[in-house]
Tab-separated table of C-alpha atoms in Angstrom:
chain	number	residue	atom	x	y	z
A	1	UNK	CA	0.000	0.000	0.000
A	2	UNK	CA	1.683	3.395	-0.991
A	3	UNK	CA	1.556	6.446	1.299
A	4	UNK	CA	-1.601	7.762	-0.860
A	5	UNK	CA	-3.826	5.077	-0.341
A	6	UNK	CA	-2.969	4.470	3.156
A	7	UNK	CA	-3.667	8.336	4.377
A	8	UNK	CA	-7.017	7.961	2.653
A	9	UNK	CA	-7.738	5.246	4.245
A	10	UNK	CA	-7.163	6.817	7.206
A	11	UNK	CA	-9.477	9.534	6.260
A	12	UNK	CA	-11.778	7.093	5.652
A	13	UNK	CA	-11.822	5.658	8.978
A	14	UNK	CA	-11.738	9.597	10.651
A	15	UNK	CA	-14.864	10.537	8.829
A	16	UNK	CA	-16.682	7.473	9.460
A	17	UNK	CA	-15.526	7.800	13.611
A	18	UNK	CA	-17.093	11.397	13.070
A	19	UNK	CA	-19.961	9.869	12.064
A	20	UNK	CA	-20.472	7.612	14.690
A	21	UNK	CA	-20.178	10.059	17.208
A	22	UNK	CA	-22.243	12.413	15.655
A	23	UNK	CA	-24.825	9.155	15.487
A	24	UNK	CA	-24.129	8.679	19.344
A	25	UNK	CA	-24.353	11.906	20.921
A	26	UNK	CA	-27.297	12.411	19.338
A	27	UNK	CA	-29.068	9.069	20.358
A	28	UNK	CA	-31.264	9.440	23.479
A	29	UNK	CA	-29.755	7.218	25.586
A	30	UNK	CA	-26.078	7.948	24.610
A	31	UNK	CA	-23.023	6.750	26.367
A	32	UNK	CA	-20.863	8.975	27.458
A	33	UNK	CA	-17.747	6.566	27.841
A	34	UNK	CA	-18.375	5.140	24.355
A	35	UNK	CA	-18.350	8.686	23.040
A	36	UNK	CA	-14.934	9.411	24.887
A	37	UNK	CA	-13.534	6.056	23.417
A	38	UNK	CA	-14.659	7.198	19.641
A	39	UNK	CA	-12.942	10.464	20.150
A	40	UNK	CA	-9.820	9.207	21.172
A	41	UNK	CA	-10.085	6.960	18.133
A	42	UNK	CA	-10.734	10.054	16.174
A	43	UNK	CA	-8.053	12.140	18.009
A	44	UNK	CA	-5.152	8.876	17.100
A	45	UNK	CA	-6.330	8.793	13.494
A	46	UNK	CA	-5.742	12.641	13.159
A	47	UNK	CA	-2.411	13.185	14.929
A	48	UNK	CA	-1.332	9.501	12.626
A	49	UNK	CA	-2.610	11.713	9.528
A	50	UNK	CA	-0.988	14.173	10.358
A	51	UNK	CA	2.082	13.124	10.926
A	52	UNK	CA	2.193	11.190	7.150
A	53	UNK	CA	1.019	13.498	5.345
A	54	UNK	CA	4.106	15.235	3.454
A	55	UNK	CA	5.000	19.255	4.057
């Protein structure tokens, strides 16, 4: 997998986390601990995008 595919892959996987939490926190009986976890999902995918993606 070149460095092309992988980051959107990775973008992939970012939007759909958005997604979900979106899709949680807006669920009546939503759980605040799953939200965290989905964040910090989010959060790792971001900072590893980050960091590959070329200056």
């Amino acid at each position: 997998m070149n460095l092309t595919s992988h980051l959107q892959e990775l973008k992939k996987k970012h939007d759909n986390l958005s997604d979900a939490v979106e899709k949680e926190q807006r669920s009546p009986g939503s759980d605040g601990l799953e939200v965290s976890r989905l964040k910090k999902q989010k959060l790792h995918l971001k900072q590893e995008i980050t960091r590959l993606t070329p200056a």
